Amino acid sequence: MWADTLLIVGISVFTALLGEGVTWLLVYKTEKYQRLKAEIDRQSKKLEKFKETCSDTLDKGLKKKIDREEEKLKNNNRDLSLVKMKSMLAIGFAFTALLGMFNSIFDGRVVAKLPFTPISWVQGLSHRNLSGEDYTDCSFIFLYILCTMSIRQNIQKLLGFAPSRAANKQSGGLFGQQPPSLK
Amino acid sequence: MQTKKDKPALPSVWNRIFSKNSEWPDKDEFLDVIYWARQILAIVLGLIWGVFSLQGFIGLALFALANAGILYIYFTSFQSVDEEEYGGVWELTKEGFMTSFAGFLVTWTIIYSGLHH
């Protein structure tokens, strides 16, 4: 089982790097993205500070200012997600094809033995295309998703591509946060 | 780990990680330390759980307890940071938790499958 599991980790590292590489080419290195990201980080920090210092004052002028800043931030966040969209689509298509290929290679194969029995709504994934009733059998897709969840996020953070905490906090995780791609 | 705006007198991040009650003027820097500590801890716990063939819900629960508990002791007793500055204990506890949980599951599963099947 070593060969299969390590191969899946390798595939996951490869796809995460490929995904980040393509995103770098299409998005991260563009001037527009860098400008927007810097702007959002700056505005988020400013807003956070504003909110901290003015939380107990009832100054209407300040509240209006905060509202204006929030509106600006929202617009910038929308622009940023539009910039990202292009590459997300490209990566989505490419990875769906890649995943299809890997899925057919590992079809019906038990790639690992889980040390626990997954809860029922995860079993559809962990036991996908596997025969038998032993739910500790692990399918390719389940291990791949787990690998991607941890590897992609860490690679993004290492390379400094993860959205900043301040931006995440201000946008409520709606725009700033990138869910780990499962495709 | 990003080092930003360090005062010249401040020791390096590595020194501060291992020394008691260090100063963390940059909140993000300390959150990064917590994040990466959690990831490393998850891999180490996954290796131990796998080698000793821990199984079932008890393995998952023990991981959650150990991961949250060890880091909690680190930031409250060892570094003695004011949790409220970071938005409470919960904010510090959830920093990187899901990513570390996925990393733990992968390591645990791989070692367990490889050694015991």
PDB file of C-alpha atoms in Angstrom:
ATOM      1  CA  MET A   1       0.000   0.000   0.000  1.00  0.00           C
ATOM      2  CA  TRP A   2       2.983   2.298   0.389  1.00  0.00           C
ATOM      3  CA  ALA A   3       3.324   2.739  -3.371  1.00  0.00           C
ATOM      4  CA  ASP A   4      -0.287   3.830  -3.910  1.00  0.00           C
ATOM      5  CA  THR A   5      -0.495   6.180  -0.949  1.00  0.00           C
ATOM      6  CA  LEU A   6       2.833   7.851  -1.637  1.00  0.00           C
ATOM      7  CA  LEU A   7       1.934   8.155  -5.312  1.00  0.00           C
ATOM      8  CA  ILE A   8      -1.285   9.948  -4.344  1.00  0.00           C
ATOM      9  CA  VAL A   9       0.648  12.334  -2.095  1.00  0.00           C
ATOM     10  CA  GLY A  10       2.978  12.965  -5.049  1.00  0.00           C
ATOM     11  CA  ILE A  11       0.033  13.583  -7.392  1.00  0.00           C
ATOM     12  CA  SER A  12      -1.444  15.983  -4.871  1.00  0.00           C
ATOM     13  CA  VAL A  13       1.792  17.951  -4.496  1.00  0.00           C
ATOM     14  CA  PHE A  14       2.144  18.053  -8.272  1.00  0.00           C
ATOM     15  CA  THR A  15      -1.397  19.279  -8.902  1.00  0.00           C
ATOM     16  CA  ALA A  16      -1.155  21.851  -6.092  1.00  0.00           C
ATOM     17  CA  LEU A  17       2.082  23.231  -7.532  1.00  0.00           C
ATOM     18  CA  LEU A  18       0.651  23.167 -11.043  1.00  0.00           C
ATOM     19  CA  GLY A  19      -2.468  24.964  -9.875  1.00  0.00           C
ATOM     20  CA  GLU A  20      -0.471  27.630  -8.065  1.00  0.00           C
ATOM     21  CA  GLY A  21       1.894  27.936 -11.027  1.00  0.00           C
ATOM     22  CA  VAL A  22      -0.934  28.526 -13.483  1.00  0.00           C
ATOM     23  CA  THR A  23      -2.611  30.947 -11.090  1.00  0.00           C
ATOM     24  CA  TRP A  24       0.688  32.789 -10.702  1.00  0.00           C
ATOM     25  CA  LEU A  25       1.011  33.117 -14.465  1.00  0.00           C
ATOM     26  CA  LEU A  26      -2.583  34.182 -15.038  1.00  0.00           C
ATOM     27  CA  VAL A  27      -3.277  36.133 -11.864  1.00  0.00           C
ATOM     28  CA  TYR A  28      -0.672  36.652  -9.166  1.00  0.00           C
ATOM     29  CA  LYS A  29       1.930  38.247 -11.363  1.00  0.00           C
ATOM     30  CA  THR A  30      -0.454  40.655 -13.054  1.00  0.00           C
ATOM     31  CA  GLU A  31      -0.211  44.254 -11.984  1.00  0.00           C
ATOM     32  CA  LYS A  32      -3.956  44.526 -11.444  1.00  0.00           C
ATOM     33  CA  TYR A  33      -4.006  41.674  -8.948  1.00  0.00           C
ATOM     34  CA  GLN A  34      -1.033  43.000  -7.002  1.00  0.00           C
ATOM     35  CA  ARG A  35      -2.527  46.444  -6.836  1.00  0.00           C
ATOM     36  CA  LEU A  36      -5.912  45.158  -5.698  1.00  0.00           C
ATOM     37  CA  LYS A  37      -4.388  42.810  -3.114  1.00  0.00           C
ATOM     38  CA  ALA A  38      -2.244  45.559  -1.625  1.00  0.00           C
ATOM     39  CA  GLU A  39      -5.226  47.873  -1.565  1.00  0.00           C
ATOM     40  CA  ILE A  40      -7.467  45.298   0.119  1.00  0.00           C
ATOM     41  CA  ASP A  41      -4.838  44.472   2.748  1.00  0.00           C
ATOM     42  CA  ARG A  42      -4.327  48.127   3.498  1.00  0.00           C
ATOM     43  CA  GLN A  43      -8.047  48.868   3.675  1.00  0.00           C
ATOM     44  CA  SER A  44      -8.804  45.799   5.804  1.00  0.00           C
ATOM     45  CA  LYS A  45      -6.167  46.752   8.359  1.00  0.00           C
ATOM     46  CA  LYS A  46      -7.377  50.326   8.396  1.00  0.00           C
ATOM     47  CA  LEU A  47     -10.966  49.219   8.884  1.00  0.00           C
ATOM     48  CA  GLU A  48      -9.999  46.826  11.655  1.00  0.00           C
ATOM     49  CA  LYS A  49      -8.193  49.594  13.474  1.00  0.00           C
ATOM     50  CA  PHE A  50     -11.131  51.946  12.966  1.00  0.00           C
ATOM     51  CA  LYS A  51     -13.545  49.420  14.386  1.00  0.00           C
ATOM     52  CA  GLU A  52     -11.295  48.697  17.363  1.00  0.00           C
ATOM     53  CA  THR A  53     -10.885  52.314  18.327  1.00  0.00           C
ATOM     54  CA  CYS A  54     -14.391  53.497  17.571  1.00  0.00           C
ATOM     55  CA  SER A  55     -16.373  50.516  18.857  1.00  0.00           C
ATOM     56  CA  ASP A  56     -17.898  52.412  21.770  1.00  0.00           C
ATOM     57  CA  THR A  57     -18.305  55.855  20.287  1.00  0.00           C
ATOM     58  CA  LEU A  58     -21.566  56.907  18.746  1.00  0.00           C
ATOM     59  CA  ASP A  59     -20.023  59.467  16.429  1.00  0.00           C
ATOM     60  CA  LYS A  60     -22.168  59.516  13.280  1.00  0.00           C
ATOM     61  CA  GLY A  61     -19.407  60.993  11.164  1.00  0.00           C
ATOM     62  CA  LEU A  62     -17.094  58.139  12.037  1.00  0.00           C
ATOM     63  CA  LYS A  63     -19.764  55.554  11.350  1.00  0.00           C
ATOM     64  CA  LYS A  64     -20.331  57.063   7.938  1.00  0.00           C
ATOM     65  CA  LYS A  65     -16.618  56.913   7.274  1.00  0.00           C
ATOM     66  CA  ILE A  66     -16.519  53.260   8.260  1.00  0.00           C
ATOM     67  CA  ASP A  67     -19.471  52.535   5.972  1.00  0.00           C
ATOM     68  CA  ARG A  68     -17.712  54.289   3.094  1.00  0.00           C
ATOM     69  CA  GLU A  69     -14.533  52.289   3.681  1.00  0.00           C
ATOM     70  CA  GLU A  70     -16.520  49.064   3.851  1.00  0.00           C
ATOM     71  CA  GLU A  71     -18.187  49.870   0.565  1.00  0.00           C
ATOM     72  CA  LYS A  72     -14.806  50.522  -1.058  1.00  0.00           C
ATOM     73  CA  LEU A  73     -13.448  47.270   0.330  1.00  0.00           C
ATOM     74  CA  LYS A  74     -16.434  45.355  -0.963  1.00  0.00           C
ATOM     75  CA  ASN A  75     -15.916  46.752  -4.455  1.00  0.00           C
ATOM     76  CA  ASN A  76     -12.237  45.900  -4.400  1.00  0.00           C
ATOM     77  CA  ASN A  77     -13.013  42.387  -3.193  1.00  0.00           C
ATOM     78  CA  ARG A  78     -15.466  41.965  -6.052  1.00  0.00           C
ATOM     79  CA  ASP A  79     -12.885  43.131  -8.567  1.00  0.00           C
ATOM     80  CA  LEU A  80     -10.326  40.740  -7.102  1.00  0.00           C
ATOM     81  CA  SER A  81     -12.624  37.748  -7.378  1.00  0.00           C
ATOM     82  CA  LEU A  82     -13.344  38.706 -11.005  1.00  0.00           C
ATOM     83  CA  VAL A  83      -9.600  38.762 -11.718  1.00  0.00           C
ATOM     84  CA  LYS A  84      -9.262  35.354 -10.100  1.00  0.00           C
ATOM     85  CA  MET A  85     -12.240  33.885 -11.913  1.00  0.00           C
ATOM     86  CA  LYS A  86     -10.416  33.540 -15.247  1.00  0.00           C
ATOM     87  CA  SER A  87      -7.711  31.325 -13.859  1.00  0.00           C
ATOM     88  CA  MET A  88     -10.125  29.425 -11.621  1.00  0.00           C
ATOM     89  CA  LEU A  89     -12.100  28.416 -14.707  1.00  0.00           C
ATOM     90  CA  ALA A  90      -8.972  27.342 -16.583  1.00  0.00           C
ATOM     91  CA  ILE A  91      -7.732  25.333 -13.608  1.00  0.00           C
ATOM     92  CA  GLY A  92     -11.184  23.863 -13.040  1.00  0.00           C
ATOM     93  CA  PHE A  93     -11.330  22.447 -16.570  1.00  0.00           C
ATOM     94  CA  ALA A  94      -7.744  21.184 -16.559  1.00  0.00           C
ATOM     95  CA  PHE A  95      -8.085  19.522 -13.170  1.00  0.00           C
ATOM     96  CA  THR A  96     -11.399  17.879 -13.966  1.00  0.00           C
ATOM     97  CA  ALA A  97      -9.693  16.192 -16.905  1.00  0.00           C
ATOM     98  CA  LEU A  98      -6.655  15.226 -14.824  1.00  0.00           C
ATOM     99  CA  LEU A  99      -8.812  13.902 -12.002  1.00  0.00           C
ATOM    100  CA  GLY A 100     -10.846  11.852 -14.468  1.00  0.00           C
ATOM    101  CA  MET A 101      -7.627  10.254 -15.688  1.00  0.00           C
ATOM    102  CA  PHE A 102      -6.396   9.440 -12.174  1.00  0.00           C
ATOM    103  CA  ASN A 103      -9.845   8.189 -11.226  1.00  0.00           C
ATOM    104  CA  SER A 104      -9.802   5.667 -14.042  1.00  0.00           C
ATOM    105  CA  ILE A 105      -6.280   4.526 -13.100  1.00  0.00           C
ATOM    106  CA  PHE A 106      -7.316   3.863  -9.493  1.00  0.00           C
ATOM    107  CA  ASP A 107     -10.861   2.729 -10.310  1.00  0.00           C
ATOM    108  CA  GLY A 108     -12.103   0.096  -7.857  1.00  0.00           C
ATOM    109  CA  ARG A 109      -8.743  -0.094  -6.113  1.00  0.00           C
ATOM    110  CA  VAL A 110      -8.371   0.082  -2.329  1.00  0.00           C
ATOM    111  CA  VAL A 111      -5.492   2.525  -2.006  1.00  0.00           C
ATOM    112  CA  ALA A 112      -5.313   2.573   1.791  1.00  0.00           C
ATOM    113  CA  LYS A 113      -6.868   1.212   4.952  1.00  0.00           C
ATOM    114  CA  LEU A 114      -8.456   3.868   7.151  1.00  0.00           C
ATOM    115  CA  PRO A 115      -7.724   3.531  10.862  1.00  0.00           C
ATOM    116  CA  PHE A 116     -11.313   4.643  11.573  1.00  0.00           C
ATOM    117  CA  THR A 117     -14.765   4.108  10.090  1.00  0.00           C
ATOM    118  CA  PRO A 118     -15.930   7.360   8.486  1.00  0.00           C
ATOM    119  CA  ILE A 119     -19.362   8.723   9.360  1.00  0.00           C
ATOM    120  CA  SER A 120     -22.112   7.733   6.926  1.00  0.00           C
ATOM    121  CA  TRP A 121     -22.182  10.908   4.787  1.00  0.00           C
ATOM    122  CA  VAL A 122     -18.428  10.680   4.160  1.00  0.00           C
ATOM    123  CA  GLN A 123     -18.620   7.008   3.231  1.00  0.00           C
ATOM    124  CA  GLY A 124     -19.949   7.897  -0.216  1.00  0.00           C
ATOM    125  CA  LEU A 125     -16.594   9.516  -0.876  1.00  0.00           C
ATOM    126  CA  SER A 126     -14.267   7.261   1.096  1.00  0.00           C
ATOM    127  CA  HIS A 127     -15.819   4.128  -0.406  1.00  0.00           C
ATOM    128  CA  ARG A 128     -16.431   5.470  -3.903  1.00  0.00           C
ATOM    129  CA  ASN A 129     -16.351   2.777  -6.601  1.00  0.00           C
ATOM    130  CA  LEU A 130     -15.175   0.172  -4.122  1.00  0.00           C
ATOM    131  CA  SER A 131     -16.895  -3.149  -3.655  1.00  0.00           C
ATOM    132  CA  GLY A 132     -17.532  -4.864  -0.326  1.00  0.00           C
ATOM    133  CA  GLU A 133     -18.903  -3.628   2.941  1.00  0.00           C
ATOM    134  CA  ASP A 134     -15.656  -2.839   4.731  1.00  0.00           C
ATOM    135  CA  TYR A 135     -15.922   0.911   5.167  1.00  0.00           C
ATOM    136  CA  THR A 136     -12.350   1.252   6.352  1.00  0.00           C
ATOM    137  CA  ASP A 137     -11.303   0.660   2.729  1.00  0.00           C
ATOM    138  CA  CYS A 138     -10.203   3.987   1.279  1.00  0.00           C
ATOM    139  CA  SER A 139     -10.759   5.104  -2.292  1.00  0.00           C
ATOM    140  CA  PHE A 140      -8.382   7.264  -4.330  1.00  0.00           C
ATOM    141  CA  ILE A 141     -10.630  10.297  -4.289  1.00  0.00           C
ATOM    142  CA  PHE A 142     -10.896  10.461  -0.483  1.00  0.00           C
ATOM    143  CA  LEU A 143      -7.151  10.318   0.120  1.00  0.00           C
ATOM    144  CA  TYR A 144      -6.563  12.780  -2.713  1.00  0.00           C
ATOM    145  CA  ILE A 145      -9.029  15.295  -1.257  1.00  0.00           C
ATOM    146  CA  LEU A 146      -7.443  15.030   2.197  1.00  0.00           C
ATOM    147  CA  CYS A 147      -3.956  15.468   0.709  1.00  0.00           C
ATOM    148  CA  THR A 148      -5.088  18.464  -1.312  1.00  0.00           C
ATOM    149  CA  MET A 149      -6.760  20.081   1.691  1.00  0.00           C
ATOM    150  CA  SER A 150      -3.545  20.097   3.636  1.00  0.00           C
ATOM    151  CA  ILE A 151      -0.897  20.385   0.901  1.00  0.00           C
ATOM    152  CA  ARG A 152      -2.494  23.105  -1.222  1.00  0.00           C
ATOM    153  CA  GLN A 153      -3.239  25.328   1.712  1.00  0.00           C
ATOM    154  CA  ASN A 154       0.287  24.960   3.074  1.00  0.00           C
ATOM    155  CA  ILE A 155       1.901  25.561  -0.317  1.00  0.00           C
ATOM    156  CA  GLN A 156      -0.191  28.725  -0.749  1.00  0.00           C
ATOM    157  CA  LYS A 157       0.888  29.924   2.650  1.00  0.00           C
ATOM    158  CA  LEU A 158       4.537  29.065   2.063  1.00  0.00           C
ATOM    159  CA  LEU A 159       4.575  30.896  -1.248  1.00  0.00           C
ATOM    160  CA  GLY A 160       2.717  33.837   0.284  1.00  0.00           C
ATOM    161  CA  PHE A 161      -0.317  33.488  -2.018  1.00  0.00           C
ATOM    162  CA  ALA A 162      -2.842  32.891   0.770  1.00  0.00           C
ATOM    163  CA  PRO A 163      -5.167  35.824   1.404  1.00  0.00           C
ATOM    164  CA  SER A 164      -4.184  37.882   4.437  1.00  0.00           C
ATOM    165  CA  ARG A 165      -5.969  37.368   7.749  1.00  0.00           C
ATOM    166  CA  ALA A 166      -7.195  40.946   7.914  1.00  0.00           C
ATOM    167  CA  ALA A 167      -8.751  40.671   4.455  1.00  0.00           C
ATOM    168  CA  ASN A 168     -10.352  37.346   5.339  1.00  0.00           C
ATOM    169  CA  LYS A 169     -11.796  38.748   8.516  1.00  0.00           C
ATOM    170  CA  GLN A 170     -13.239  41.837   6.859  1.00  0.00           C
ATOM    171  CA  SER A 171     -14.746  39.986   3.938  1.00  0.00           C
ATOM    172  CA  GLY A 172     -16.217  37.396   6.255  1.00  0.00           C
ATOM    173  CA  GLY A 173     -14.474  34.661   4.294  1.00  0.00           C
ATOM    174  CA  LEU A 174     -16.805  35.185   1.349  1.00  0.00           C
ATOM    175  CA  PHE A 175     -14.450  36.654  -1.210  1.00  0.00           C
ATOM    176  CA  GLY A 176     -11.007  36.519   0.295  1.00  0.00           C
ATOM    177  CA  GLN A 177     -10.972  32.901   1.237  1.00  0.00           C
ATOM    178  CA  GLN A 178     -10.206  30.330  -1.363  1.00  0.00           C
ATOM    179  CA  PRO A 179     -11.653  26.927  -0.632  1.00  0.00           C
ATOM    180  CA  PRO A 180      -9.172  24.130  -1.309  1.00  0.00           C
ATOM    181  CA  SER A 181      -9.812  23.014  -4.863  1.00  0.00           C
ATOM    182  CA  LEU A 182     -11.074  19.478  -5.020  1.00  0.00           C
ATOM    183  CA  LYS A 183     -10.954  19.236  -8.760  1.00  0.00           C
TER     184      LYS A 183
ATOM    185  CA  MET B   1       7.220  32.845   8.151  1.00  0.00           C
ATOM    186  CA  GLN B   2       7.029  36.490   7.335  1.00  0.00           C
ATOM    187  CA  THR B   3       8.950  38.837   9.536  1.00  0.00           C
ATOM    188  CA  LYS B   4       7.633  42.334   9.319  1.00  0.00           C
ATOM    189  CA  LYS B   5       8.342  45.555  11.097  1.00  0.00           C
ATOM    190  CA  ASP B   6      10.703  43.959  13.641  1.00  0.00           C
ATOM    191  CA  LYS B   7      12.233  46.414  16.041  1.00  0.00           C
ATOM    192  CA  PRO B   8      16.020  46.205  15.848  1.00  0.00           C
ATOM    193  CA  ALA B   9      16.284  45.023  19.465  1.00  0.00           C
ATOM    194  CA  LEU B  10      13.847  42.159  18.963  1.00  0.00           C
ATOM    195  CA  PRO B  11      15.437  38.667  18.829  1.00  0.00           C
ATOM    196  CA  SER B  12      14.776  36.477  15.783  1.00  0.00           C
ATOM    197  CA  VAL B  13      11.469  34.635  15.419  1.00  0.00           C
ATOM    198  CA  TRP B  14      13.166  31.298  16.138  1.00  0.00           C
ATOM    199  CA  ASN B  15      14.616  32.611  19.383  1.00  0.00           C
ATOM    200  CA  ARG B  16      11.298  34.016  20.456  1.00  0.00           C
ATOM    201  CA  ILE B  17       9.448  30.765  19.645  1.00  0.00           C
ATOM    202  CA  PHE B  18      11.553  28.841  22.136  1.00  0.00           C
ATOM    203  CA  SER B  19      11.904  31.477  24.840  1.00  0.00           C
ATOM    204  CA  LYS B  20       9.327  32.037  27.535  1.00  0.00           C
ATOM    205  CA  ASN B  21       7.077  35.121  27.532  1.00  0.00           C
ATOM    206  CA  SER B  22       8.491  36.534  24.300  1.00  0.00           C
ATOM    207  CA  GLU B  23       7.240  39.759  22.813  1.00  0.00           C
ATOM    208  CA  TRP B  24       5.052  39.530  19.724  1.00  0.00           C
ATOM    209  CA  PRO B  25       4.441  43.063  18.459  1.00  0.00           C
ATOM    210  CA  ASP B  26       3.174  41.722  15.118  1.00  0.00           C
ATOM    211  CA  LYS B  27       0.020  39.656  15.699  1.00  0.00           C
ATOM    212  CA  ASP B  28       0.241  38.013  12.290  1.00  0.00           C
ATOM    213  CA  GLU B  29       3.707  36.760  13.081  1.00  0.00           C
ATOM    214  CA  PHE B  30       2.514  34.978  16.220  1.00  0.00           C
ATOM    215  CA  LEU B  31      -0.516  33.563  14.381  1.00  0.00           C
ATOM    216  CA  ASP B  32       1.888  32.215  11.747  1.00  0.00           C
ATOM    217  CA  VAL B  33       3.912  30.543  14.480  1.00  0.00           C
ATOM    218  CA  ILE B  34       0.738  28.936  15.854  1.00  0.00           C
ATOM    219  CA  TYR B  35      -0.294  27.892  12.326  1.00  0.00           C
ATOM    220  CA  TRP B  36       2.977  26.140  11.499  1.00  0.00           C
ATOM    221  CA  ALA B  37       3.335  24.635  14.977  1.00  0.00           C
ATOM    222  CA  ARG B  38      -0.082  23.062  14.484  1.00  0.00           C
ATOM    223  CA  GLN B  39       0.898  21.638  11.092  1.00  0.00           C
ATOM    224  CA  ILE B  40       4.123  20.114  12.435  1.00  0.00           C
ATOM    225  CA  LEU B  41       2.344  18.760  15.509  1.00  0.00           C
ATOM    226  CA  ALA B  42      -0.318  17.167  13.274  1.00  0.00           C
ATOM    227  CA  ILE B  43       2.305  15.317  11.208  1.00  0.00           C
ATOM    228  CA  VAL B  44       4.132  14.131  14.346  1.00  0.00           C
ATOM    229  CA  LEU B  45       0.882  12.967  15.974  1.00  0.00           C
ATOM    230  CA  GLY B  46      -0.143  11.240  12.718  1.00  0.00           C
ATOM    231  CA  LEU B  47       3.177   9.368  12.694  1.00  0.00           C
ATOM    232  CA  ILE B  48       2.806   8.296  16.348  1.00  0.00           C
ATOM    233  CA  TRP B  49      -0.852   7.270  15.949  1.00  0.00           C
ATOM    234  CA  GLY B  50       0.067   5.293  12.806  1.00  0.00           C
ATOM    235  CA  VAL B  51       3.078   3.515  14.317  1.00  0.00           C
ATOM    236  CA  PHE B  52       1.148   2.542  17.462  1.00  0.00           C
ATOM    237  CA  SER B  53      -1.858   1.562  15.367  1.00  0.00           C
ATOM    238  CA  LEU B  54      -4.383   3.733  17.196  1.00  0.00           C
ATOM    239  CA  GLN B  55      -7.840   3.259  15.700  1.00  0.00           C
ATOM    240  CA  GLY B  56     -11.326   4.632  15.602  1.00  0.00           C
ATOM    241  CA  PHE B  57     -13.014   7.591  17.204  1.00  0.00           C
ATOM    242  CA  ILE B  58     -10.589   7.556  20.115  1.00  0.00           C
ATOM    243  CA  GLY B  59      -7.719   8.352  17.725  1.00  0.00           C
ATOM    244  CA  LEU B  60      -9.591  11.325  16.258  1.00  0.00           C
ATOM    245  CA  ALA B  61     -10.675  12.625  19.659  1.00  0.00           C
ATOM    246  CA  LEU B  62      -7.188  12.256  21.119  1.00  0.00           C
ATOM    247  CA  PHE B  63      -5.761  14.203  18.188  1.00  0.00           C
ATOM    248  CA  ALA B  64      -8.214  17.066  18.629  1.00  0.00           C
ATOM    249  CA  LEU B  65      -7.499  17.164  22.357  1.00  0.00           C
ATOM    250  CA  ALA B  66      -3.724  16.973  21.966  1.00  0.00           C
ATOM    251  CA  ASN B  67      -3.568  19.483  19.131  1.00  0.00           C
ATOM    252  CA  ALA B  68      -5.785  22.037  20.865  1.00  0.00           C
ATOM    253  CA  GLY B  69      -4.389  21.341  24.337  1.00  0.00           C
ATOM    254  CA  ILE B  70      -0.664  21.501  23.574  1.00  0.00           C
ATOM    255  CA  LEU B  71      -0.991  24.763  21.641  1.00  0.00           C
ATOM    256  CA  TYR B  72      -3.293  26.165  24.335  1.00  0.00           C
ATOM    257  CA  ILE B  73      -0.649  25.482  26.978  1.00  0.00           C
ATOM    258  CA  TYR B  74       1.977  26.972  24.660  1.00  0.00           C
ATOM    259  CA  PHE B  75       0.250  30.297  24.140  1.00  0.00           C
ATOM    260  CA  THR B  76      -1.237  30.698  27.619  1.00  0.00           C
ATOM    261  CA  SER B  77       1.450  29.312  29.924  1.00  0.00           C
ATOM    262  CA  PHE B  78       4.656  29.432  27.871  1.00  0.00           C
ATOM    263  CA  GLN B  79       4.182  32.601  25.843  1.00  0.00           C
ATOM    264  CA  SER B  80       1.539  34.120  28.158  1.00  0.00           C
ATOM    265  CA  VAL B  81      -0.071  36.135  25.378  1.00  0.00           C
ATOM    266  CA  ASP B  82      -3.275  38.037  26.016  1.00  0.00           C
ATOM    267  CA  GLU B  83      -5.811  35.951  24.089  1.00  0.00           C
ATOM    268  CA  GLU B  84      -8.233  38.842  23.879  1.00  0.00           C
ATOM    269  CA  GLU B  85      -5.779  40.706  21.655  1.00  0.00           C
ATOM    270  CA  TYR B  86      -6.214  37.900  19.134  1.00  0.00           C
ATOM    271  CA  GLY B  87      -9.996  37.735  19.425  1.00  0.00           C
ATOM    272  CA  GLY B  88     -10.163  35.085  22.151  1.00  0.00           C
ATOM    273  CA  VAL B  89      -8.963  31.528  22.718  1.00  0.00           C
ATOM    274  CA  TRP B  90     -11.226  30.235  19.966  1.00  0.00           C
ATOM    275  CA  GLU B  91      -9.534  32.370  17.282  1.00  0.00           C
ATOM    276  CA  LEU B  92      -6.129  31.052  18.315  1.00  0.00           C
ATOM    277  CA  THR B  93      -7.383  27.486  18.544  1.00  0.00           C
ATOM    278  CA  LYS B  94      -8.961  27.442  15.099  1.00  0.00           C
ATOM    279  CA  GLU B  95      -5.887  28.994  13.458  1.00  0.00           C
ATOM    280  CA  GLY B  96      -4.814  26.306  10.973  1.00  0.00           C
ATOM    281  CA  PHE B  97      -6.845  23.610  12.724  1.00  0.00           C
ATOM    282  CA  MET B  98      -8.666  22.203   9.690  1.00  0.00           C
ATOM    283  CA  THR B  99      -5.529  22.112   7.565  1.00  0.00           C
ATOM    284  CA  SER B 100      -3.653  20.344  10.333  1.00  0.00           C
ATOM    285  CA  PHE B 101      -6.547  17.902  10.769  1.00  0.00           C
ATOM    286  CA  ALA B 102      -6.352  16.963   7.081  1.00  0.00           C
ATOM    287  CA  GLY B 103      -2.562  16.594   7.342  1.00  0.00           C
ATOM    288  CA  PHE B 104      -2.982  14.410  10.415  1.00  0.00           C
ATOM    289  CA  LEU B 105      -5.536  12.142   8.693  1.00  0.00           C
ATOM    290  CA  VAL B 106      -3.233  11.684   5.695  1.00  0.00           C
ATOM    291  CA  THR B 107      -0.166  10.837   7.804  1.00  0.00           C
ATOM    292  CA  TRP B 108      -2.126   8.560  10.156  1.00  0.00           C
ATOM    293  CA  THR B 109      -3.761   6.695   7.248  1.00  0.00           C
ATOM    294  CA  ILE B 110      -0.563   6.295   5.235  1.00  0.00           C
ATOM    295  CA  ILE B 111       1.528   5.012   8.153  1.00  0.00           C
ATOM    296  CA  TYR B 112      -1.269   2.786   9.458  1.00  0.00           C
ATOM    297  CA  SER B 113      -1.921   1.237   6.016  1.00  0.00           C
ATOM    298  CA  GLY B 114       1.751   0.824   5.227  1.00  0.00           C
ATOM    299  CA  LEU B 115       2.805  -0.733   8.520  1.00  0.00           C
ATOM    300  CA  HIS B 116      -0.204  -2.781   9.507  1.00  0.00           C
ATOM    301  CA  HIS B 117      -1.730  -3.994   6.190  1.00  0.00           C
TER     302      HIS B 117
END
